[in-house]
């Protein structure tokens, strides 16, 4: 039994984050705040730590309904991928982002993320095949 | 204007300024200006792809302008959306600090010296290698994801105009 739902989810304007099932974070809305690392980034970091502590093999972040983000928010996903990338392979979990092919920022940015750390981050378009 | 004709068609091929707004460089205003610009572009061009790109460009350009503007009672930002033939131009005027202006010059020179995708991937890599630094993805993102070319004019009074120009 994981404890992801015990981690406090920050309240951010125009954004909804919920833990669905055991190992899935659903993010809906938009992120255009000035310093998302100060709340959303801290939450992602806490999730990452809990995933490692729980020895969970896979974790999914569904951003398919996250319609708009600024570049500071994109940085959050880069950071998460890099935390994982810095771990020895044996300690890593499989991090999958579920995306929408119809939202341009997701197509361009998760493709870029894959090109950077494609060995630790996986992308699964909701309306297509996994990469 | 007929139902199938976009507003820009009715303005003619040499239409220039479509919208111009001047406002205080406050973060809280960015969302309102972004919504205005997106809605305006949707109404004018009738294409979701154009209004989505405009939204992205407005957000990133204004974030940069707000973050790096000089403070003071006379400090302001201006945004100008214009169109000519088959191109849209989004220009943001601001007065950055001298240090930030030097960084902006350097960043623009670097970004514009390579193709948009390569520049954005390099910016991604830079962000990944500097977790404590600022993202600095905005300009490269505007160019790659927004599908525009960027240029900057210094007007001599410390003010600059950053222009994003791309096909509609």
PDB file of N, CA, C and O in Angstrom, chain B residues 35-66:
ATOM      1  N   UNK B  35      -5.109  36.010 -22.429  1.00  0.00           N
ATOM      2  CA  UNK B  35      -6.482  35.659 -22.851  1.00  0.00           C
ATOM      3  C   UNK B  35      -6.978  36.612 -23.933  1.00  0.00           C
ATOM      4  O   UNK B  35      -7.602  36.187 -24.910  1.00  0.00           O
ATOM      5  N   UNK B  36      -6.695  37.892 -23.741  1.00  0.00           N
ATOM      6  CA  UNK B  36      -7.124  38.888 -24.727  1.00  0.00           C
ATOM      7  C   UNK B  36      -6.488  38.590 -26.086  1.00  0.00           C
ATOM      8  O   UNK B  36      -7.160  38.563 -27.116  1.00  0.00           O
ATOM      9  N   UNK B  37      -5.169  38.363 -26.075  1.00  0.00           N
ATOM     10  CA  UNK B  37      -4.455  38.111 -27.322  1.00  0.00           C
ATOM     11  C   UNK B  37      -4.931  36.843 -28.001  1.00  0.00           C
ATOM     12  O   UNK B  37      -5.129  36.809 -29.226  1.00  0.00           O
ATOM     13  N   UNK B  38      -5.134  35.789 -27.208  1.00  0.00           N
ATOM     14  CA  UNK B  38      -5.588  34.515 -27.789  1.00  0.00           C
ATOM     15  C   UNK B  38      -6.973  34.678 -28.401  1.00  0.00           C
ATOM     16  O   UNK B  38      -7.230  34.251 -29.534  1.00  0.00           O
ATOM     17  N   UNK B  39      -7.849  35.294 -27.647  1.00  0.00           N
ATOM     18  CA  UNK B  39      -9.218  35.482 -28.127  1.00  0.00           C
ATOM     19  C   UNK B  39      -9.239  36.363 -29.373  1.00  0.00           C
ATOM     20  O   UNK B  39      -9.952  36.088 -30.340  1.00  0.00           O
ATOM     21  N   UNK B  40      -8.416  37.397 -29.331  1.00  0.00           N
ATOM     22  CA  UNK B  40      -8.352  38.322 -30.461  1.00  0.00           C
ATOM     23  C   UNK B  40      -7.850  37.608 -31.721  1.00  0.00           C
ATOM     24  O   UNK B  40      -8.404  37.782 -32.816  1.00  0.00           O
ATOM     25  N   UNK B  41      -6.800  36.788 -31.556  1.00  0.00           N
ATOM     26  CA  UNK B  41      -6.251  36.069 -32.709  1.00  0.00           C
ATOM     27  C   UNK B  41      -7.239  35.030 -33.222  1.00  0.00           C
ATOM     28  O   UNK B  41      -7.342  34.804 -34.435  1.00  0.00           O
ATOM     29  N   UNK B  42      -7.967  34.382 -32.311  1.00  0.00           N
ATOM     30  CA  UNK B  42      -8.970  33.401 -32.740  1.00  0.00           C
ATOM     31  C   UNK B  42     -10.057  34.085 -33.564  1.00  0.00           C
ATOM     32  O   UNK B  42     -10.471  33.610 -34.622  1.00  0.00           O
ATOM     33  N   UNK B  43     -10.508  35.239 -33.081  1.00  0.00           N
ATOM     34  CA  UNK B  43     -11.545  35.981 -33.791  1.00  0.00           C
ATOM     35  C   UNK B  43     -11.041  36.476 -35.147  1.00  0.00           C
ATOM     36  O   UNK B  43     -11.754  36.424 -36.149  1.00  0.00           O
ATOM     37  N   UNK B  44      -9.796  36.944 -35.170  1.00  0.00           N
ATOM     38  CA  UNK B  44      -9.263  37.552 -36.383  1.00  0.00           C
ATOM     39  C   UNK B  44      -8.899  36.531 -37.445  1.00  0.00           C
ATOM     40  O   UNK B  44      -9.248  36.686 -38.615  1.00  0.00           O
ATOM     41  N   UNK B  45      -8.193  35.481 -37.031  1.00  0.00           N
ATOM     42  CA  UNK B  45      -7.661  34.536 -38.015  1.00  0.00           C
ATOM     43  C   UNK B  45      -8.511  33.279 -38.153  1.00  0.00           C
ATOM     44  O   UNK B  45      -8.362  32.541 -39.131  1.00  0.00           O
ATOM     45  N   UNK B  46      -9.329  33.008 -37.169  1.00  0.00           N
ATOM     46  CA  UNK B  46     -10.226  31.860 -37.245  1.00  0.00           C
ATOM     47  C   UNK B  46      -9.526  30.523 -37.244  1.00  0.00           C
ATOM     48  O   UNK B  46     -10.045  29.544 -37.763  1.00  0.00           O
ATOM     49  N   UNK B  47      -8.321  30.484 -36.668  1.00  0.00           N
ATOM     50  CA  UNK B  47      -7.571  29.224 -36.640  1.00  0.00           C
ATOM     51  C   UNK B  47      -7.081  28.961 -35.217  1.00  0.00           C
ATOM     52  O   UNK B  47      -6.342  29.775 -34.656  1.00  0.00           O
ATOM     53  N   UNK B  48      -7.449  27.794 -34.674  1.00  0.00           N
ATOM     54  CA  UNK B  48      -7.005  27.447 -33.322  1.00  0.00           C
ATOM     55  C   UNK B  48      -5.479  27.392 -33.238  1.00  0.00           C
ATOM     56  O   UNK B  48      -4.894  27.800 -32.236  1.00  0.00           O
ATOM     57  N   UNK B  49      -4.854  26.881 -34.288  1.00  0.00           N
ATOM     58  CA  UNK B  49      -3.396  26.740 -34.246  1.00  0.00           C
ATOM     59  C   UNK B  49      -2.721  28.100 -34.093  1.00  0.00           C
ATOM     60  O   UNK B  49      -1.728  28.238 -33.372  1.00  0.00           O
ATOM     61  N   UNK B  50      -3.254  29.099 -34.758  1.00  0.00           N
ATOM     62  CA  UNK B  50      -2.652  30.439 -34.675  1.00  0.00           C
ATOM     63  C   UNK B  50      -2.889  31.042 -33.289  1.00  0.00           C
ATOM     64  O   UNK B  50      -1.973  31.601 -32.667  1.00  0.00           O
ATOM     65  N   UNK B  51      -4.104  30.911 -32.785  1.00  0.00           N
ATOM     66  CA  UNK B  51      -4.386  31.513 -31.476  1.00  0.00           C
ATOM     67  C   UNK B  51      -3.637  30.786 -30.364  1.00  0.00           C
ATOM     68  O   UNK B  51      -3.211  31.403 -29.388  1.00  0.00           O
ATOM     69  N   UNK B  52      -3.437  29.475 -30.514  1.00  0.00           N
ATOM     70  CA  UNK B  52      -2.655  28.743 -29.510  1.00  0.00           C
ATOM     71  C   UNK B  52      -1.192  29.186 -29.532  1.00  0.00           C
ATOM     72  O   UNK B  52      -0.560  29.339 -28.482  1.00  0.00           O
ATOM     73  N   UNK B  53      -0.655  29.367 -30.729  1.00  0.00           N
ATOM     74  CA  UNK B  53       0.733  29.834 -30.825  1.00  0.00           C
ATOM     75  C   UNK B  53       0.854  31.243 -30.257  1.00  0.00           C
ATOM     76  O   UNK B  53       1.819  31.568 -29.566  1.00  0.00           O
ATOM     77  N   UNK B  54      -0.132  32.068 -30.553  1.00  0.00           N
ATOM     78  CA  UNK B  54      -0.105  33.435 -30.036  1.00  0.00           C
ATOM     79  C   UNK B  54      -0.131  33.432 -28.509  1.00  0.00           C
ATOM     80  O   UNK B  54       0.597  34.188 -27.856  1.00  0.00           O
ATOM     81  N   UNK B  55      -0.932  32.553 -27.949  1.00  0.00           N
ATOM     82  CA  UNK B  55      -1.029  32.459 -26.488  1.00  0.00           C
ATOM     83  C   UNK B  55       0.315  32.125 -25.861  1.00  0.00           C
ATOM     84  O   UNK B  55       0.752  32.732 -24.882  1.00  0.00           O
ATOM     85  N   UNK B  56       0.994  31.153 -26.470  1.00  0.00           N
ATOM     86  CA  UNK B  56       2.306  30.747 -25.971  1.00  0.00           C
ATOM     87  C   UNK B  56       3.315  31.898 -26.072  1.00  0.00           C
ATOM     88  O   UNK B  56       4.060  32.187 -25.127  1.00  0.00           O
ATOM     89  N   UNK B  57       3.330  32.541 -27.223  1.00  0.00           N
ATOM     90  CA  UNK B  57       4.302  33.621 -27.439  1.00  0.00           C
ATOM     91  C   UNK B  57       4.040  34.787 -26.486  1.00  0.00           C
ATOM     92  O   UNK B  57       4.966  35.342 -25.887  1.00  0.00           O
ATOM     93  N   UNK B  58       2.784  35.136 -26.321  1.00  0.00           N
ATOM     94  CA  UNK B  58       2.442  36.234 -25.420  1.00  0.00           C
ATOM     95  C   UNK B  58       2.868  35.906 -23.990  1.00  0.00           C
ATOM     96  O   UNK B  58       3.478  36.726 -23.296  1.00  0.00           O
ATOM     97  N   UNK B  59       2.569  34.680 -23.550  1.00  0.00           N
ATOM     98  CA  UNK B  59       2.923  34.292 -22.187  1.00  0.00           C
ATOM     99  C   UNK B  59       4.434  34.395 -21.960  1.00  0.00           C
ATOM    100  O   UNK B  59       4.907  35.016 -21.009  1.00  0.00           O
ATOM    101  N   UNK B  60       5.194  33.756 -22.846  1.00  0.00           N
ATOM    102  CA  UNK B  60       6.646  33.707 -22.634  1.00  0.00           C
ATOM    103  C   UNK B  60       7.284  35.090 -22.787  1.00  0.00           C
ATOM    104  O   UNK B  60       8.174  35.456 -22.016  1.00  0.00           O
ATOM    105  N   UNK B  61       6.831  35.845 -23.761  1.00  0.00           N
ATOM    106  CA  UNK B  61       7.422  37.176 -23.969  1.00  0.00           C
ATOM    107  C   UNK B  61       7.100  38.100 -22.800  1.00  0.00           C
ATOM    108  O   UNK B  61       7.963  38.857 -22.332  1.00  0.00           O
ATOM    109  N   UNK B  62       5.871  38.035 -22.314  1.00  0.00           N
ATOM    110  CA  UNK B  62       5.504  38.915 -21.196  1.00  0.00           C
ATOM    111  C   UNK B  62       6.160  38.468 -19.895  1.00  0.00           C
ATOM    112  O   UNK B  62       6.537  39.310 -19.067  1.00  0.00           O
ATOM    113  N   UNK B  63       6.295  37.162 -19.700  1.00  0.00           N
ATOM    114  CA  UNK B  63       6.990  36.704 -18.489  1.00  0.00           C
ATOM    115  C   UNK B  63       8.406  37.273 -18.456  1.00  0.00           C
ATOM    116  O   UNK B  63       8.862  37.780 -17.435  1.00  0.00           O
ATOM    117  N   UNK B  64       9.102  37.163 -19.576  1.00  0.00           N
ATOM    118  CA  UNK B  64      10.457  37.709 -19.640  1.00  0.00           C
ATOM    119  C   UNK B  64      10.449  39.208 -19.373  1.00  0.00           C
ATOM    120  O   UNK B  64      11.275  39.726 -18.630  1.00  0.00           O
ATOM    121  N   UNK B  65       9.511  39.895 -20.012  1.00  0.00           N
ATOM    122  CA  UNK B  65       9.471  41.355 -19.883  1.00  0.00           C
ATOM    123  C   UNK B  65       9.166  41.774 -18.444  1.00  0.00           C
ATOM    124  O   UNK B  65       9.768  42.725 -17.930  1.00  0.00           O
ATOM    125  N   UNK B  66       8.255  41.067 -17.794  1.00  0.00           N
ATOM    126  CA  UNK B  66       7.916  41.417 -16.403  1.00  0.00           C
ATOM    127  C   UNK B  66       9.090  41.125 -15.472  1.00  0.00           C
ATOM    128  O   UNK B  66       9.449  41.934 -14.620  1.00  0.00           O
TER     129      UNK B  66
END
